[in-house]
Coordinates of C-alpha atoms in Angstrom, one line a residue:
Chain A
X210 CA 0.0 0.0 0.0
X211 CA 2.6 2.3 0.8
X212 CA 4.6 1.4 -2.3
X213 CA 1.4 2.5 -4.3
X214 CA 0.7 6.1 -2.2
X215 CA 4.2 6.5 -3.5
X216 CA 3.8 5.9 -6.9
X217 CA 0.5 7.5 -7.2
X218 CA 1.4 10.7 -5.2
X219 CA 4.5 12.0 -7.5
X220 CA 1.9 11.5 -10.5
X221 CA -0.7 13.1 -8.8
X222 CA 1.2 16.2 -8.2
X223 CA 3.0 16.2 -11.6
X224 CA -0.9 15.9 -13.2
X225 CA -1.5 18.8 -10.8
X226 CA 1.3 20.6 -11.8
X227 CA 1.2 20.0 -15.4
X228 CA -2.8 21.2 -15.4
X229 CA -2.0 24.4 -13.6
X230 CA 0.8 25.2 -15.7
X231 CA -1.3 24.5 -18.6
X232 CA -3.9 26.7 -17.8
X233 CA -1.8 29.3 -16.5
X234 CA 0.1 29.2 -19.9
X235 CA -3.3 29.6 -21.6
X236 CA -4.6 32.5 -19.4
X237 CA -1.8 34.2 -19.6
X238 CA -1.7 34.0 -22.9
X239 CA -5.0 35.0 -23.7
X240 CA -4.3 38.3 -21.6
X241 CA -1.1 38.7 -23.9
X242 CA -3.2 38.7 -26.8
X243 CA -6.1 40.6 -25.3
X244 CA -3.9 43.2 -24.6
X245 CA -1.9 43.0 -27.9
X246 CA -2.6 46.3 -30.3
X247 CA -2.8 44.6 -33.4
X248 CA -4.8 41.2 -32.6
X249 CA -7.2 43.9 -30.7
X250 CA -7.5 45.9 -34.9
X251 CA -8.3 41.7 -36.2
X252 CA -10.7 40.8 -33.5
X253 CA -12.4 44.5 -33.4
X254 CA -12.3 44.4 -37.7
X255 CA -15.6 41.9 -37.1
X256 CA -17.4 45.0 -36.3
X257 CA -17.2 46.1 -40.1
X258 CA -18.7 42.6 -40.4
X259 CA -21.6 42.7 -38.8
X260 CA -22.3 46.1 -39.7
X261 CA -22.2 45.0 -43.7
X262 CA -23.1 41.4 -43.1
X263 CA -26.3 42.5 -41.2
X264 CA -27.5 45.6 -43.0
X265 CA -26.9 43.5 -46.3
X266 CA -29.5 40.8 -45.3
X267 CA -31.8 43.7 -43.4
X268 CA -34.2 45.9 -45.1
X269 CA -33.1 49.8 -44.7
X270 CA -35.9 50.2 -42.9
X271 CA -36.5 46.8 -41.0
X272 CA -38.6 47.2 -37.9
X273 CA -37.5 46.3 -34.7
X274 CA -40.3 43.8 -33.3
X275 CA -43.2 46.4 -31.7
X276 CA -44.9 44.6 -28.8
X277 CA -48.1 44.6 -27.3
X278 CA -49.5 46.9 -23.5
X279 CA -49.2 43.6 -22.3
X280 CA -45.8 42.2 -23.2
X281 CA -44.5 45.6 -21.7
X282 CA -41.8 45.0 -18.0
X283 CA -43.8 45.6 -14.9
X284 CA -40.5 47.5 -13.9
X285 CA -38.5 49.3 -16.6
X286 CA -35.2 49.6 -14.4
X287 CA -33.0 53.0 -15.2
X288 CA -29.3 52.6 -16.0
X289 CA -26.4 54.1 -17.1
X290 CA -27.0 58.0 -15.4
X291 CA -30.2 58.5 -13.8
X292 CA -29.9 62.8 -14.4
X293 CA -28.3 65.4 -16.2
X294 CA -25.1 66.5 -14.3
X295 CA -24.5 69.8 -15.7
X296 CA -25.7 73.0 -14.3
X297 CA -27.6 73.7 -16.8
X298 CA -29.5 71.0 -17.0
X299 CA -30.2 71.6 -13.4
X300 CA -31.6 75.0 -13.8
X301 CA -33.9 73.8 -16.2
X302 CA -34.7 70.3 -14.5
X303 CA -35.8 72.9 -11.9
X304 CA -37.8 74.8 -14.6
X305 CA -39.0 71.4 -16.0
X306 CA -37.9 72.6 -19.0
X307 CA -39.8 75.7 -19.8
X308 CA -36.9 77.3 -21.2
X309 CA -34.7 74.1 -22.5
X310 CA -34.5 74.0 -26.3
X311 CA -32.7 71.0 -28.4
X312 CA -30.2 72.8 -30.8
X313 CA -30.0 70.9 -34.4
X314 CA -27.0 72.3 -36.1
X315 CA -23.3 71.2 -37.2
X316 CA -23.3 70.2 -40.9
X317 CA -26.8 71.9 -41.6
X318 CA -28.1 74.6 -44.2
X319 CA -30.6 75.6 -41.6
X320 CA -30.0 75.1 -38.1
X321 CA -32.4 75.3 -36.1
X322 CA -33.5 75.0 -31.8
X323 CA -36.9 73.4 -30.4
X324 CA -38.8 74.2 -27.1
X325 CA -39.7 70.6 -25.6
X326 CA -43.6 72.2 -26.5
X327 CA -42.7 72.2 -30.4
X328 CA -41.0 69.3 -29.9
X329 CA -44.5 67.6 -28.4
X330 CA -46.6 69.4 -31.0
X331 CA -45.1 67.8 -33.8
X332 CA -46.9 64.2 -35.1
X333 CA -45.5 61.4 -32.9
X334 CA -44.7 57.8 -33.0
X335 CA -45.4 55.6 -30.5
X336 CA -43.5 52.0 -30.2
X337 CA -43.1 49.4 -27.6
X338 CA -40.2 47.9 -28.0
X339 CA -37.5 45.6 -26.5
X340 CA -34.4 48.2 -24.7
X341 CA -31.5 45.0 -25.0
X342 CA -28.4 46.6 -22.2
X343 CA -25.2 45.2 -23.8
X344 CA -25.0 43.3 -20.2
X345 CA -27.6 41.3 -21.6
X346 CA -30.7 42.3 -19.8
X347 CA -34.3 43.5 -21.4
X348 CA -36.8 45.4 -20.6
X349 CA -40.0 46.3 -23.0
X350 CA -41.3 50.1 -22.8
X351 CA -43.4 52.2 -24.7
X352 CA -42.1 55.3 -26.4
X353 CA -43.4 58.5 -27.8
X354 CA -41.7 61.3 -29.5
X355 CA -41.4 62.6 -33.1
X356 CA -39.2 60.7 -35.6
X357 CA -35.7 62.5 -36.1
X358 CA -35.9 62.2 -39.9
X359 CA -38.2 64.6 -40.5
X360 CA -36.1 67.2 -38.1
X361 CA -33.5 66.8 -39.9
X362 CA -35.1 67.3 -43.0
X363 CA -36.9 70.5 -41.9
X364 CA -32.7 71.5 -41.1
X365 CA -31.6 70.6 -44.2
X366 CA -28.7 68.1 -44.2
X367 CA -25.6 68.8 -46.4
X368 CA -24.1 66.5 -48.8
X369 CA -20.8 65.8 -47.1
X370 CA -23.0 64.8 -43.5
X371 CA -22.8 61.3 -42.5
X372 CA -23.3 61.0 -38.9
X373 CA -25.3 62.3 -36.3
X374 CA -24.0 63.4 -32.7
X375 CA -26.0 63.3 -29.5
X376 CA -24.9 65.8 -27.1
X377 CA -26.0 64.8 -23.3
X378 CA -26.0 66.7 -20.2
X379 CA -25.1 63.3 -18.3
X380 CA -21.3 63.1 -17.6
X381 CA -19.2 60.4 -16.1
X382 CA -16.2 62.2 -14.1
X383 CA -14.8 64.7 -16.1
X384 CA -16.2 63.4 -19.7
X385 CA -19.9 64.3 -21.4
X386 CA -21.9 61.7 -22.4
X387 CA -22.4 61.9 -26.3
X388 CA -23.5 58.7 -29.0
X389 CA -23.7 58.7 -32.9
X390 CA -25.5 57.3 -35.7
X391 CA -25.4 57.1 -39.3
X392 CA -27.9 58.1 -41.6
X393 CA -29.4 54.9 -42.2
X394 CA -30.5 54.7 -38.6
X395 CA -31.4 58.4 -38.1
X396 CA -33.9 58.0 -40.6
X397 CA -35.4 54.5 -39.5
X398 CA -39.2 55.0 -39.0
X399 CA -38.5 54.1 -35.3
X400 CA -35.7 55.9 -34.6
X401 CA -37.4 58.9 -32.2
X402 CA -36.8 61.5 -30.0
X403 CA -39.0 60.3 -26.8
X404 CA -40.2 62.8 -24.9
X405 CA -42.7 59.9 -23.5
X406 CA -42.2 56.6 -22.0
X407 CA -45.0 54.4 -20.9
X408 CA -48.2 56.6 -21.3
X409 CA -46.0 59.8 -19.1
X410 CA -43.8 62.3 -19.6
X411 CA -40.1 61.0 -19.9
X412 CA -39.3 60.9 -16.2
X413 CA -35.6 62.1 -15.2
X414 CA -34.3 59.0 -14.7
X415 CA -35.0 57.8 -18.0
X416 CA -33.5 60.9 -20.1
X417 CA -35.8 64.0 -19.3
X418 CA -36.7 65.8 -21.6
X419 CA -35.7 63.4 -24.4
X420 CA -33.9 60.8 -25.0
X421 CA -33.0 58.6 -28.6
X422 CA -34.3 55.4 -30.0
X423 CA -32.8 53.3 -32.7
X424 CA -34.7 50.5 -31.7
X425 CA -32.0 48.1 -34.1
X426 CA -28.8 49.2 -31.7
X427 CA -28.0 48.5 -28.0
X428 CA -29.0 50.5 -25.0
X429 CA -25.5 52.3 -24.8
X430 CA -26.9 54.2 -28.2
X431 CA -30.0 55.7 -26.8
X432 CA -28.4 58.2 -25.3
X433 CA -30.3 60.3 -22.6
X434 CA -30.4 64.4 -21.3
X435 CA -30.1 65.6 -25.4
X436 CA -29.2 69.0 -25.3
X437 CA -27.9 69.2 -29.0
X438 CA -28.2 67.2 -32.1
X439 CA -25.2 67.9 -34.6
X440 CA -24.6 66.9 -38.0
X441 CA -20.9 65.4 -39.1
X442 CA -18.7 64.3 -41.7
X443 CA -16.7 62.0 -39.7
X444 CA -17.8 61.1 -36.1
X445 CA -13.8 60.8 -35.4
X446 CA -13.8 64.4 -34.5
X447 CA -15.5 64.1 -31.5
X448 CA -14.8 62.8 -27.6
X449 CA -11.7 60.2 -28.0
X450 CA -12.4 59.5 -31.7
X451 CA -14.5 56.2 -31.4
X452 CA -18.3 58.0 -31.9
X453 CA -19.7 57.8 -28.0
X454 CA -18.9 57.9 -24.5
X455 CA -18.7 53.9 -23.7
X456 CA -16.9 53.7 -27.2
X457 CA -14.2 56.3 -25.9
X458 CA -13.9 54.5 -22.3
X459 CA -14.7 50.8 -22.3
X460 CA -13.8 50.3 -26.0
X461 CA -17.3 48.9 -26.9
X462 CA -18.4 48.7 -30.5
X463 CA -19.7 51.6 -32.4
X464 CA -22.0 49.5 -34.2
X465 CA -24.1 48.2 -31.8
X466 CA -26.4 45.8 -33.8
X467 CA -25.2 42.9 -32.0
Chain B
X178 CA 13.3 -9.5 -55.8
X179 CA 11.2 -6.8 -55.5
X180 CA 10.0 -6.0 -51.7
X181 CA 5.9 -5.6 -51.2
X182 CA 5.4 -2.0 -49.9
X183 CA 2.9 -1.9 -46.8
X184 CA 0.1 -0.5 -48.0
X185 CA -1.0 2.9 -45.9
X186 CA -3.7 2.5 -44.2
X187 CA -7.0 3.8 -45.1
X188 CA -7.7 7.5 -44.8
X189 CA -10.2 8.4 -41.6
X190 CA -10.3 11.6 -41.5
X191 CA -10.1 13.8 -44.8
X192 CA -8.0 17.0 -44.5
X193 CA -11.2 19.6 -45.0
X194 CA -12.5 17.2 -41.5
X195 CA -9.1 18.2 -39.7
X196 CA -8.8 21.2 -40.1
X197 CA -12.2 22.2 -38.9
X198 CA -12.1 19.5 -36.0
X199 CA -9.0 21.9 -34.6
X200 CA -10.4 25.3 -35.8
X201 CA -14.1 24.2 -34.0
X202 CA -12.4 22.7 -31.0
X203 CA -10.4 26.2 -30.7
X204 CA -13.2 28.6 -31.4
X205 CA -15.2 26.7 -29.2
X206 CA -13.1 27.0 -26.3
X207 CA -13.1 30.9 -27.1
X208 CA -16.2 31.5 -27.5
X209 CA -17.0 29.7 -23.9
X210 CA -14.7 31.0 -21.8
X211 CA -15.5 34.7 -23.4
X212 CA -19.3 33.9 -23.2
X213 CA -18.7 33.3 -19.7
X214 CA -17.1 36.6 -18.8
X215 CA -20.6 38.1 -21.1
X216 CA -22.6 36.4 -18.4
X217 CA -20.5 37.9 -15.6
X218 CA -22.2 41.3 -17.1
X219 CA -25.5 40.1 -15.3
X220 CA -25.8 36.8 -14.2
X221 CA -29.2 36.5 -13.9
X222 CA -31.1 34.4 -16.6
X223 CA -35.2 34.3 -17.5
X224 CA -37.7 33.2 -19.9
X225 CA -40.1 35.5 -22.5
X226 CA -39.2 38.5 -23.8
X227 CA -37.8 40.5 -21.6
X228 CA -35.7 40.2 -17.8
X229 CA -33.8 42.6 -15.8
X230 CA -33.0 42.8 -11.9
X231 CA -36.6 43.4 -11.0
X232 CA -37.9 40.3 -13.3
X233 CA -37.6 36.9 -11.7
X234 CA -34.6 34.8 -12.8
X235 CA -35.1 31.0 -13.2
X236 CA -30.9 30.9 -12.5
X237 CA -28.6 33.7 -10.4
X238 CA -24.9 33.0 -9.5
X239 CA -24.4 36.0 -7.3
X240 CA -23.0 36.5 -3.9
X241 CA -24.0 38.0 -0.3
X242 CA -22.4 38.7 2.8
X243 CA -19.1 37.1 1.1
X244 CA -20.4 34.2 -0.1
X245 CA -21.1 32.7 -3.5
X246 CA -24.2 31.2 -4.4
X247 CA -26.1 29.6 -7.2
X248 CA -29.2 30.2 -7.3
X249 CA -31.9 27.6 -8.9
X250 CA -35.7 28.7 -8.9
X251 CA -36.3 28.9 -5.2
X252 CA -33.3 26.5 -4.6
X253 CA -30.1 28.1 -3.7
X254 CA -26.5 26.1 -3.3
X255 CA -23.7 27.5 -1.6
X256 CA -20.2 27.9 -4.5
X257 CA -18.2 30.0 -2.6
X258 CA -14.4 29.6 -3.9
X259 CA -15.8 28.4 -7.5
X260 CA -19.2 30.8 -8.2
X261 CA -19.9 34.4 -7.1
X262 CA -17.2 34.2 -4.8
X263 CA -13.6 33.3 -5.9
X264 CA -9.8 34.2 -4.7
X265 CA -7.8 36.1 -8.0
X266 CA -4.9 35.3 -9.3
X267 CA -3.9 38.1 -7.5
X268 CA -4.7 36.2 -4.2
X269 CA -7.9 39.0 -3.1
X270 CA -11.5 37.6 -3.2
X271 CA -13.7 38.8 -6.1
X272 CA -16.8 38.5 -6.5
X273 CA -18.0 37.3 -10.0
X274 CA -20.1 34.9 -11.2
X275 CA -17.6 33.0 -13.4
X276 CA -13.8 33.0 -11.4
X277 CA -10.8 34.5 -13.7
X278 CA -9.4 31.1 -14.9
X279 CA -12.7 30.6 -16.6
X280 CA -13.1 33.4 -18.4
X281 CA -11.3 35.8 -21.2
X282 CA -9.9 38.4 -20.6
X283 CA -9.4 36.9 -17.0
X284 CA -10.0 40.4 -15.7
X285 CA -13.5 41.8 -15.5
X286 CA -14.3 43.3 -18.8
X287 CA -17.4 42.7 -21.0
X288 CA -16.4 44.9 -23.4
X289 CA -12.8 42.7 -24.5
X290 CA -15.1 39.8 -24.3
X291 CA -17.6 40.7 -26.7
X292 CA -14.5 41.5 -28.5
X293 CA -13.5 37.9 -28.6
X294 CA -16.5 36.2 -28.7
X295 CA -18.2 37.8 -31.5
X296 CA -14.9 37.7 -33.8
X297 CA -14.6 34.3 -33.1
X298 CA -18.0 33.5 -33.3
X299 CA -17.7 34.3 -37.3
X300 CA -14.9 31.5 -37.0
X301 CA -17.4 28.8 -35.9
X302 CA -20.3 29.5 -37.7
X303 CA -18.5 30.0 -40.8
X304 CA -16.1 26.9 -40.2
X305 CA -19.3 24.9 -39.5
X306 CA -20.9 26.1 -42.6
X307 CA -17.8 25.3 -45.0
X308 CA -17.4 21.4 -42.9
X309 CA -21.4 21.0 -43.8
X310 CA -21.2 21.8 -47.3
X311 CA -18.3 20.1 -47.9
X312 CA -18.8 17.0 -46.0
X313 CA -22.7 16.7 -47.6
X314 CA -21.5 17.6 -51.4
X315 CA -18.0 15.0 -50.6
X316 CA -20.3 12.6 -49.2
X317 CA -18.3 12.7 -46.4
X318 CA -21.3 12.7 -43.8
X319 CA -23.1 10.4 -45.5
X320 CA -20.6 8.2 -45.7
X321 CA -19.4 8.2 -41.6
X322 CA -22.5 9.4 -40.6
X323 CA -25.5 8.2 -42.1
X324 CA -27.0 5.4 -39.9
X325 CA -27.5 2.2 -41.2
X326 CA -30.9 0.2 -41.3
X327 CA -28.9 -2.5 -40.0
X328 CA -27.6 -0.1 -37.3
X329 CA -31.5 1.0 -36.6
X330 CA -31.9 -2.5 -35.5
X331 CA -32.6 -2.4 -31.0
X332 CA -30.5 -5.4 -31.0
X333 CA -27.8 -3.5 -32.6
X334 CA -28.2 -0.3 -30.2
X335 CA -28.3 -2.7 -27.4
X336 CA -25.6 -4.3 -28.0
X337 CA -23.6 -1.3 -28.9
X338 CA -24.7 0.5 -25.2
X339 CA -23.4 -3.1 -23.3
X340 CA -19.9 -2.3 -25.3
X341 CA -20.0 0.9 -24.5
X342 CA -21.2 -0.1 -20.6
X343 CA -18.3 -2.9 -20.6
X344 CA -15.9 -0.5 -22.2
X345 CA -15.2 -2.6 -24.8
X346 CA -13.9 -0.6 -27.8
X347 CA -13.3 -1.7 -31.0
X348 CA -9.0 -1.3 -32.0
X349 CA -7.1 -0.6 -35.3
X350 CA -8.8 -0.6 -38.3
X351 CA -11.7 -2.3 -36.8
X352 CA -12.9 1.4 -35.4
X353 CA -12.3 2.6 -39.1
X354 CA -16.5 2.8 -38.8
X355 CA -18.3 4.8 -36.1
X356 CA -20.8 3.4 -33.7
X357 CA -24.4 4.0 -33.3
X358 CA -24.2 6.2 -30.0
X359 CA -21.0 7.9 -31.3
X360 CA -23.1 8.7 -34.7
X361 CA -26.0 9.8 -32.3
X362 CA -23.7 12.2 -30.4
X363 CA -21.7 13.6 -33.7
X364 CA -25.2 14.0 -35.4
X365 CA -26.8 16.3 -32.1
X366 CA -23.5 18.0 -31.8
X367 CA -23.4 18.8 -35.7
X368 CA -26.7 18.9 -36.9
X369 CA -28.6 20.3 -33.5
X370 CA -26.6 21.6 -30.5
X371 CA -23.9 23.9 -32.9
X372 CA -26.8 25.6 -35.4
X373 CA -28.5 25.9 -32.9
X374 CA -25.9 27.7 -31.0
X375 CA -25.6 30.0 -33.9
X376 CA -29.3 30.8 -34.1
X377 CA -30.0 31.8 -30.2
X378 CA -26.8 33.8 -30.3
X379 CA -28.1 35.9 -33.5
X380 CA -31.4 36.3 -31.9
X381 CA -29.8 38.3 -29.0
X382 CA -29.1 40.9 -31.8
X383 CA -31.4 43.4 -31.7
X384 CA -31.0 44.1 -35.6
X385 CA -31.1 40.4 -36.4
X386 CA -34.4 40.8 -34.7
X387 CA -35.3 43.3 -37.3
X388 CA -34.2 41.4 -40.1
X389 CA -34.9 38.1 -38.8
X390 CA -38.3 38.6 -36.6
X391 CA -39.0 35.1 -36.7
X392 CA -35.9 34.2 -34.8
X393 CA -37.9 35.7 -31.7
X394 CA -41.3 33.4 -32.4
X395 CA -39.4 30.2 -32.6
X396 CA -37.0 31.1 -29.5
X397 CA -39.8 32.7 -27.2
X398 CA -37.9 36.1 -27.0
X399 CA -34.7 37.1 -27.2
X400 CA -34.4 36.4 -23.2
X401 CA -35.3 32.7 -23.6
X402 CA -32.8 32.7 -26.3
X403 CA -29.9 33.6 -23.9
X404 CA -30.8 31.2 -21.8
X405 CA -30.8 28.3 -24.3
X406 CA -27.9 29.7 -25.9
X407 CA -26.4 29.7 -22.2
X408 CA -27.5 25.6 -21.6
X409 CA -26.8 24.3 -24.8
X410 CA -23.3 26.1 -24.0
X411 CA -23.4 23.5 -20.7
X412 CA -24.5 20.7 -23.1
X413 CA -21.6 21.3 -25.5
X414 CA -19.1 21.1 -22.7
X415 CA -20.8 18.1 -21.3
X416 CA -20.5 16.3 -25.0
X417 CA -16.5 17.8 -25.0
X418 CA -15.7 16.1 -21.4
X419 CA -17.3 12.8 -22.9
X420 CA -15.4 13.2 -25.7
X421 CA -12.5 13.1 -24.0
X422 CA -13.4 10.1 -21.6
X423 CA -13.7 8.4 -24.9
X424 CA -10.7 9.2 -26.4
X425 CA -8.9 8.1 -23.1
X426 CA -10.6 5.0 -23.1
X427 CA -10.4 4.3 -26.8
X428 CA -6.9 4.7 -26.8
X429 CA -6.0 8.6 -26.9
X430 CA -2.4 8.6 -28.7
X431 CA -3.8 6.4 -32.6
X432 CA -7.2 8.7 -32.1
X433 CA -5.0 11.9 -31.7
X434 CA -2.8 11.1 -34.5
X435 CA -5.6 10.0 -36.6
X436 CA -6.9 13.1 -36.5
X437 CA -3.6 14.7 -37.1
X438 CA -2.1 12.8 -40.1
X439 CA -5.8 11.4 -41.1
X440 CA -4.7 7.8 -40.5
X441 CA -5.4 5.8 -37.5
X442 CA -2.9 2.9 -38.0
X443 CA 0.9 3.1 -38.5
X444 CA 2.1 1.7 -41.7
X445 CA 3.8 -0.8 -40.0
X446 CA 0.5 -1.9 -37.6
X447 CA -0.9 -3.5 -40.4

């Protein structure tokens, strides 16, 4: 017996020791490579792919599935900021917005600004649809505001704009909170400046006094507290370069289809 | 006078079959141990449509007062040291779902993660995609896995579960042909448990949705979908372990090679 606990022990350990090392080898090298500049450009070049792969098998102006009062979350839980951070979107948080207007501007031959009243008065769209957080949670809400192609229409896009910024009053630390899209999803039927969510005005937490859907992207794209809505060549030239706040910081995708 | 040459033996595994066996195997392992660190985003899992923190989970690994738990329905197991509640590499206690040897990048980040897993994930569907039309326009599949009428036969099923039970396996050339549960299992893994894979994953994707609505009616919602994509995840690591208890039993080094070189016997074994 005790010749055997001797045998078996030694191989025991060495099985041990040869698993750890193994796996430590492989962790570590997956951290190597994670970290590695130019297997970071190959693995992030799949975001070109799904961008191309999915709007080539999806209809310009696919609609994101629309639910019905019933399907809708008994509890649509805020995330990301829950209010506007800047002093002037406290003064007119306290003013609920009386004197707030959304500037449209940037690459535009008209630009223009909107009281959150005009903004109410013009015809509406209202949605329930599926908010997916890139965590991986859902919740189902419904949505009201006007559609943000026919403001940027009335504002007159020029030829060389490509992109539209969100400007937020929400800031993490030091940096605003801002999020872009291109034209194919600013003009999507459902993509909407909500100024209501589930039959109310859009409460703080959620955004006041609008916030965007583009019901085909993630929830780090409807950005919240829209001050300004500016028309660009090249998203590049904003924040840290990569088109949005989370984009700049956590290196998430910029397409956010998927 | 002229010396016979030993005739090689016969091919088992054609080249196209290697290389995705090794390109699958790899992407695989990728794409779980970054799909993990996705789930360490919120571990919290549910049917239907929709499912936050307020929405009742059918599973939660989470942790509380410093330990880690699991939690099942209204069932909950105690993982501290494995799940929820884990000592680093760094030697401090963290408390994630999955621990860092699990996961990629072994440090918290969803967003490298995603990185990895939907890259790769391109890898495996297209590799599977290239292995199936290949192997059904070679005849390759039909060939190794196409059950037999003969092989239909309960007698012949029974008998090939008491070999399995006994661990009797077939040697050399005479395991040229696969068995009826190996078929079974290579014909779920292929045909069922990988497409399927593919198809919950795309219906998390909000514009697959859009182009794709019916991905949501067969799936239930795209919630229902993660948590399939998330158990068939568990059933493809339960078929890889297997595999490997197989392949230790079976004889691992002629199996290994085989799929290697593409023949399972030495010239000089015949």
């Amino acid at each position: 017996m005790t010749k055997n606990a001797k045998i078996i022990l030694p191989r025991r350990r060495l099985l041990k020791l040869a698993g750890a090392s193994a796996g430590a080898l492989l962790l570590g090298g997956c951290d190597a490579l994670n970290k590695n500049k130019d297997v970071r450009n190959i693995l992030s070049s799949a975001e070109t792919l799904h961008k191309r792969a999915q709007r080539l098998i999806m209809d310009r102006n696919a609609l994101a599935r629309e639910f019905g009062e019933s399907d809708m979350s008994p509890h649509f839980r805020m995330n990301g900021s829950i209010t506007g951070d800047t002093a002037e979107y406290k003064r007119h948080l306290a003013e609920h917005f009386a004197n707030w207007k959304l500037r449209v501007d940037g690459m535009v031959a008209r630009p223009a600004a909107y009281s959150l009243a005009q903004l109410m008065a013009m015809p509406s769209r209202e949605q329930i649809t599926r908010h997916d957080c890139v965590e991986g949670w859902s919740a189902i809400g419904k949505w009201r505001g006007p559609q943000l192609g026919p403001i940027l229409d009335r504002s007159r896009l020029l030829p060389a704009a490509r992109y539209i910024i969100f400007h937020c009053a929400d800031r993490f630390g030091p940096d605003p909170y801002y999020e872009s899209i291109d034209l194919i999803d600013a003009y999507h039927p459902q993509t909407i400046l909500a100024w209501g969510m589930n039959g109310e005005i859009l409460p703080t937490g959620h955004g006041a006094p609008i916030r965007l859907r583009t019901e085909r992207q993630l929830g780090y794209k409807q950005a919240k507290f829209i001050m300004r809505i500016e028309a660009t060549d090249d998203y590049n030239k904003f924040g840290k370069g990569k088109g949005g706040y989370w984009e700049d910081v956590a290196d998430y995708a910029w397409y956010a289809g998927i | 006078m002229p010396i016979d040459k030993p005739k090689p033996a016969p091919v088992r595994h054609p080249l196209s079959v290697r290389l995705w066996h090794w390109t699958n195997a790899a992407a695989l392992l990728i794409l779980l141990m970054s799909g993990l660190m996705i789930f360490n985003a919120h571990p919290r899992l549910y049917w239907g449509q929709f499912g936050a923190n307020a929405d009742p989970a059918w599973l939660e690994i989470g942790d509380e007062d410093g330990r880690g738990y699991v939690q099942l329905g209204e069932r909950r197991f105690d993982t501290t040291g494995v799940l929820g509640v884990y000592q680093g590499a760094d030697g401090s206690q963290k408390t994630h779902a999955f621990p860092y040897w699990a996961t990629i990048p072994s440090e918290y980040s969803l967003a490298d993660a995603r990185l990895w897993h939907l890259a790769f994930a391109w890898i495996f569907s297209l590799g599977l995609s290239v292995y199936m039309l290949a192997g059904l326009w070679r005849g390759h599949i039909r060939a190794r896995l196409h059950i037999t009428r003969e092989q239909w036969a309960p007698r012949f099923i029974w008998q090939d579960v008491k070999d399995h039970l006994r661990l009797r396996f077939p040697k050399g050339n005479e395991a040229h042909d696969y068995n009826i549960l190996q078929k079974f299992s290579y014909i779920a893994v292929i045909f069922l448990l990988l497409p399927l894979m593919i198809l919950t994953g795309l219906t998390m994707s909000p514009a697959m949705n859009a182009a794709w609505p019916w991905l949501l009616d067969i799936f239930g919602g795209r919630q229902s979908a993660r948590s399939l994509h998330f158990l068939i995840s568990f059933a493809l690591t339960a078929f890889f372990m297997l595999h490997m208890v197989m392949l230790l039993l079976a004889g691992p080094v002629p199996h290994i090679r085989a799929m290697i070189t593409g023949r399972l016997a030495r010239r000089n074994d015949l």
